[in-house]
Amino acid sequence: MFFWFICCLVDMWLISASDEICPELPPVDNSIFVAKEGEGQILGTYLCNSGYHLVGEKTLFCNASKGWNAPAPECRYLCLFSSSVGHCPDPLLVNGEFSSLEPVNVNDTITFKCNEHYVLKGSNWSRCLENHTWVPPFPVCKSRDCGPPENPTHGYFEGIDFNSGSTITYYCEARYCLVGTQHQQCIDGEWSSTLPVCELIREAPKPAELELEKALLAFQESEELCKAVENFTQRLKKSGLMMEKVKCSLEIRKADLKAKMLP
Ligand SMILES: *[C@@H]1O[C@H](CO)[C@@H](O)[C@H](O)[C@H]1NC(C)=O
Ligand SMILES: *[C@@H]1O[C@H](CO)[C@@H](O)[C@H](O)[C@H]1NC(C)=O
Ligand SMILES: *[C@@H]1O[C@H](CO)[C@@H](O)[C@H](O)[C@H]1NC(C)=O
Ligand SMILES: *[C@@H]1O[C@H](CO)[C@@H](O)[C@H](O)[C@H]1NC(C)=O
Ligand SMILES: *[C@@H]1O[C@H](CO)[C@@H](O)[C@H](O)[C@H]1NC(C)=O
């Protein structure tokens, strides 16, 4: 009986004490506050809404003698970029535009478009996810024009216009022959092929080139044209030569013949 009385008294004292002594905490934006009484004090817990993180003490307690142990915390937007006001970082596209100018929320999808003379590289849309990231990642707007290309070693290009649609031509120095694509076009900011190479024309033909020569001879001596073409193609494939190599090889043979004809 006495025990019950003490309990009750303490309880009543606490509740009244908390009413009187614990001041009301200020409301914290973007959070909910859960309070419970227990162990002779009031425990309060702040839970931030999704997309916000807590700065300060998460759980506060108040007792009759001391008041609240800490000031109320803050729920701050979990930002990856300081300019963000929405759920995801503000979209950014240099030399282009995107479909939304509003702060972006979870599951919103935006689309991208590049300005004239620029070409979009990447996805033309992106979605804001729960974890504050954009998936797929933002594209970039690349200029449709190509800069001047490199010169191949022992070679050079001719052409003065490097804008979209323009064409340049590669050449090699004397005694070098070009392997690769000679004429190239600028398409959406990139040259149509990789840089060609200039190969030194060697004096002695390689076995593959001898094989080619044999194939050529066979072709010339053949009477049935269809069969001969087929045979020639087969032999070319076997010798592992690509068409540009063939051209190069022919130049090598020409150079050799010229050299032999000199006294
Ligand atoms: C009141 O708070 C102090 C710490 O600030 C603590 O030591 C004390 O036990 C608390 N009183 C009760 C009744 O819980
Ligand atoms: C976003 O979409 C996912 C799956 O479609 C769904 O589970 C989730 O609840 C959505 N979130 C919001 C905030 O609408
Ligand atoms: C995005 O690209 C797809 C094809 O890759 C196309 O069908 C669609 O129209 C484009 N959307 C926009 C908004 O440009
Ligand atoms: C966000 O979520 C997506 C899909 O669930 C995942 O692919 C991506 O790696 C996550 N990003 C981060 C930074 O956690
Ligand atoms: C191709 O030509 C070579 C040389 O003349 C000959 O030996 C070979 O039988 C020919 N092959 C075919 C498939 O015609």
XYZ file of C-alpha atoms and ligand atoms in Angstrom:
333
model
C 0.000 0.000 0.000
C 2.751 2.358 0.907
C 4.725 1.261 -2.166
C 1.787 1.943 -4.441
C 1.398 5.348 -2.904
C 5.029 6.242 -3.536
C 4.776 5.022 -7.089
C 1.706 6.989 -7.732
C 3.103 10.048 -6.099
C 6.289 9.856 -8.097
C 4.320 9.376 -11.289
C 2.066 12.269 -10.561
C 4.975 14.386 -9.530
C 6.840 13.570 -12.733
C 3.941 14.270 -15.005
C 3.184 17.499 -13.320
C 6.873 18.305 -13.135
C 7.301 17.651 -16.833
C 4.309 19.815 -17.572
C 5.731 22.614 -15.531
C 9.470 22.308 -15.871
C 10.065 20.814 -19.308
C 9.368 23.566 -21.775
C 7.704 22.624 -25.037
C 10.292 21.913 -27.688
C 10.050 23.956 -30.869
C 8.663 22.031 -33.842
C 11.339 20.748 -36.192
C 10.538 20.982 -39.902
C 10.449 17.770 -41.910
C 10.354 15.509 -38.870
C 8.049 13.745 -36.483
C 8.581 13.819 -32.726
C 7.866 10.754 -30.589
C 7.810 11.265 -26.814
C 7.461 8.741 -24.064
C 7.656 8.837 -20.325
C 9.770 6.314 -18.496
C 12.545 5.791 -16.007
C 11.700 8.966 -14.228
C 12.114 11.199 -17.253
C 10.589 12.109 -20.583
C 12.331 10.760 -23.652
C 11.772 12.481 -26.978
C 12.966 11.146 -30.323
C 13.062 13.065 -33.592
C 12.671 11.129 -36.823
C 13.477 13.002 -40.028
C 11.358 12.515 -43.131
C 12.803 10.557 -46.035
C 15.378 12.631 -47.883
C 16.472 14.574 -44.783
C 19.155 13.858 -42.280
C 19.332 14.793 -38.628
C 21.846 17.307 -37.337
C 22.098 17.365 -33.523
C 20.805 15.016 -30.843
C 18.297 12.451 -32.048
C 16.964 11.594 -28.602
C 16.457 14.207 -25.911
C 15.438 13.703 -22.319
C 13.939 15.980 -19.778
C 13.697 15.582 -16.041
C 12.352 17.698 -13.319
C 15.655 19.063 -12.141
C 17.419 19.802 -15.399
C 14.991 20.492 -18.245
C 15.907 19.222 -21.734
C 19.430 17.929 -22.030
C 20.059 19.430 -25.481
C 18.505 21.832 -27.947
C 16.141 20.492 -30.584
C 17.936 19.052 -33.644
C 17.431 20.025 -37.274
C 16.351 17.925 -40.222
C 18.410 19.059 -43.163
C 17.943 18.146 -46.785
C 20.400 15.421 -47.672
C 22.070 17.318 -50.471
C 24.755 16.187 -52.827
C 24.994 19.611 -54.452
C 24.460 22.714 -52.380
C 22.092 24.213 -54.958
C 19.617 21.344 -54.553
C 16.170 22.003 -53.261
C 14.433 18.880 -54.598
C 15.011 15.266 -53.774
C 17.770 14.797 -56.339
C 20.587 17.198 -57.274
C 19.492 19.842 -59.757
C 19.922 18.637 -63.331
C 22.770 20.128 -65.291
C 23.421 19.996 -69.036
C 25.998 22.276 -70.620
C 25.013 23.321 -74.184
C 21.607 21.714 -73.805
C 18.347 21.821 -71.910
C 16.193 19.492 -69.824
C 12.449 19.173 -69.444
C 12.042 20.298 -65.822
C 12.948 23.540 -64.141
C 11.228 22.565 -60.893
C 12.904 20.806 -57.971
C 12.805 17.111 -58.773
C 11.160 14.502 -56.577
C 11.562 10.753 -56.253
C 10.524 8.834 -59.403
C 10.357 11.982 -61.538
C 11.800 11.492 -64.992
C 13.332 14.299 -66.999
C 14.429 14.354 -70.628
C 17.398 16.071 -72.232
C 17.948 17.912 -75.498
C 21.119 19.454 -76.856
C 21.379 22.866 -78.481
C 21.887 23.179 -82.226
C 25.373 22.074 -83.393
C 25.627 19.735 -80.424
C 24.974 16.030 -80.298
C 23.769 14.157 -77.227
C 26.062 11.439 -75.937
C 24.393 9.211 -73.366
C 20.792 8.697 -72.314
C 18.177 11.302 -73.293
C 16.307 10.730 -70.021
C 17.071 10.122 -66.350
C 15.065 9.285 -63.227
C 15.488 10.546 -59.679
C 15.840 7.570 -57.312
C 15.168 7.094 -53.591
C 18.905 7.266 -52.882
C 19.128 10.820 -54.323
C 20.899 9.776 -57.490
C 19.998 10.089 -61.143
C 19.858 6.875 -63.156
C 20.900 6.607 -65.938
C 23.552 9.302 -65.425
C 23.287 12.613 -67.241
C 24.395 12.755 -70.869
C 26.755 15.365 -72.318
C 26.278 17.610 -75.324
C 29.228 17.271 -77.638
C 29.989 19.663 -80.476
C 29.098 18.284 -83.913
C 32.321 19.757 -85.277
C 35.620 17.908 -85.194
C 38.848 19.616 -84.310
C 41.825 19.223 -86.645
C 42.944 15.576 -86.559
C 46.412 14.263 -85.809
C 48.930 13.630 -88.537
C 50.006 10.013 -88.958
C 53.737 9.432 -88.406
C 55.425 9.987 -91.815
C 52.164 11.361 -93.181
C 49.845 14.347 -93.222
C 46.279 15.308 -94.033
C 44.842 17.826 -96.456
C 41.705 19.783 -95.673
C 40.973 23.041 -93.896
C 37.372 22.530 -92.788
C 36.845 20.392 -89.691
C 33.145 21.110 -89.224
C 30.431 18.483 -89.284
C 30.132 16.912 -92.747
C 33.515 18.057 -94.045
C 36.074 15.660 -95.520
C 39.838 15.406 -95.202
C 42.375 13.253 -97.072
C 45.471 11.579 -95.667
C 48.752 11.138 -97.523
C 52.058 9.504 -96.720
C 55.576 10.739 -97.385
C 57.578 9.221 -100.276
C 58.580 5.563 -99.670
C 55.634 5.126 -97.284
C 52.247 3.750 -98.162
C 48.987 4.365 -96.406
C 47.219 1.609 -94.524
C 43.801 2.650 -93.287
C 41.100 4.969 -94.567
C 42.389 7.741 -96.785
C 39.250 9.895 -97.010
C 37.496 10.667 -93.762
C 34.438 12.657 -92.852
C 33.563 14.524 -89.668
C 30.314 13.002 -88.397
C 28.781 14.323 -85.174
C 32.080 15.411 -83.717
C 34.091 12.355 -84.693
C 36.154 11.400 -87.742
C 34.639 8.468 -89.594
C 37.653 6.168 -89.103
C 40.701 5.806 -86.952
C 43.930 7.500 -87.949
C 45.608 5.639 -90.860
C 49.262 4.616 -90.614
C 52.085 5.132 -93.068
C 54.122 1.965 -93.548
C 57.620 2.005 -94.898
C 57.796 0.341 -98.303
C 60.293 -2.473 -97.785
C 62.698 -3.681 -100.452
C 62.069 -7.393 -99.961
C 58.475 -8.633 -100.190
C 57.058 -10.623 -97.257
C 55.833 -14.211 -97.731
C 52.249 -12.926 -97.639
C 53.070 -10.586 -100.489
C 54.679 -13.379 -102.490
C 51.490 -15.365 -101.977
C 49.567 -12.393 -103.319
C 51.825 -12.201 -106.338
C 51.221 -15.900 -107.036
C 47.488 -15.368 -106.724
C 47.682 -12.464 -109.143
C 49.628 -14.535 -111.652
C 47.099 -17.353 -111.399
C 44.363 -14.829 -111.958
C 46.011 -13.441 -115.077
C 46.600 -16.923 -116.493
C 43.113 -18.178 -115.754
C 40.660 -18.624 -118.601
C 37.435 -18.821 -116.668
C 36.898 -15.417 -115.129
C 34.269 -16.372 -112.518
C 36.350 -19.232 -111.178
C 39.476 -17.144 -111.248
C 37.903 -14.373 -109.193
C 36.709 -16.917 -106.656
C 40.145 -18.525 -106.500
C 41.859 -15.172 -106.157
C 39.565 -14.109 -103.325
C 40.124 -17.412 -101.545
C 43.869 -17.114 -101.798
C 43.741 -13.557 -100.557
C 41.750 -14.635 -97.527
C 44.180 -17.462 -96.867
C 47.169 -15.163 -96.988
C 45.442 -12.976 -94.386
C 45.735 -9.752 -96.321
C 43.236 -6.963 -96.018
C 42.274 -4.900 -99.018
C 44.306 -1.885 -97.932
C 47.310 -4.157 -97.385
C 46.847 -5.397 -100.931
C 47.039 -1.860 -102.226
C 50.106 -1.248 -100.130
C 51.681 -4.473 -101.394
C 51.079 -3.511 -104.976
C 52.874 -0.235 -104.375
C 55.735 -2.148 -102.843
C 55.959 -4.348 -105.953
C 55.865 -1.250 -108.155
C 58.695 0.304 -106.170
C 60.703 -2.916 -106.458
C 60.225 -3.101 -110.227
C 61.271 0.533 -110.593
C 64.386 -0.142 -108.555
C 65.237 -3.169 -110.731
C 64.789 -1.213 -113.941
C 67.378 1.378 -112.861
C 70.848 0.597 -114.269
C 17.889 14.101 -14.466
O 18.972 14.307 -15.383
C 20.243 14.038 -14.877
C 21.258 14.300 -15.976
O 21.062 15.516 -16.581
C 20.351 12.599 -14.434
O 21.601 12.390 -13.844
C 19.240 12.314 -13.437
O 19.280 10.949 -13.069
C 17.915 12.637 -14.035
N 16.825 12.418 -13.060
C 15.950 11.429 -13.175
C 14.888 11.392 -12.126
O 16.001 10.622 -14.090
C 8.941 5.141 -56.752
O 8.712 3.994 -57.576
C 8.910 2.773 -56.898
C 8.785 1.645 -57.904
O 8.078 2.016 -59.039
C 7.901 2.652 -55.750
O 8.106 1.445 -55.051
C 8.098 3.837 -54.805
O 7.124 3.811 -53.782
C 8.015 5.159 -55.551
N 8.363 6.230 -54.635
C 7.696 7.392 -54.562
C 8.175 8.364 -53.538
O 6.746 7.635 -55.311
C 15.036 9.491 -76.688
O 15.702 8.574 -77.535
C 14.875 7.580 -78.101
C 15.720 6.646 -78.926
O 17.008 6.501 -78.409
C 13.802 8.233 -78.954
O 12.933 7.240 -79.444
C 13.033 9.235 -78.127
O 12.100 9.917 -78.927
C 13.973 10.231 -77.459
N 13.198 11.102 -76.579
C 13.334 12.421 -76.561
C 12.497 13.177 -75.599
O 14.133 12.994 -77.295
C 21.125 4.183 -56.173
O 20.237 3.153 -56.531
C 20.464 2.579 -57.820
C 19.377 1.559 -58.126
O 18.902 0.941 -57.000
C 21.847 1.964 -57.880
O 22.106 1.430 -59.160
C 22.874 3.027 -57.553
O 24.167 2.447 -57.523
C 22.562 3.696 -56.219
N 23.502 4.795 -56.038
C 24.130 5.036 -54.879
C 25.055 6.203 -54.859
O 23.945 4.349 -53.893
C 43.434 -21.724 -107.905
O 44.613 -21.509 -108.689
C 45.721 -22.342 -108.383
C 46.870 -21.928 -109.210
O 46.552 -21.890 -110.553
C 45.321 -23.794 -108.652
O 46.385 -24.647 -108.327
C 44.122 -24.108 -107.814
O 43.677 -25.414 -108.123
C 42.978 -23.149 -108.086
N 41.866 -23.382 -107.166
C 40.612 -23.352 -107.538
C 39.605 -23.579 -106.418
O 40.263 -23.095 -108.665
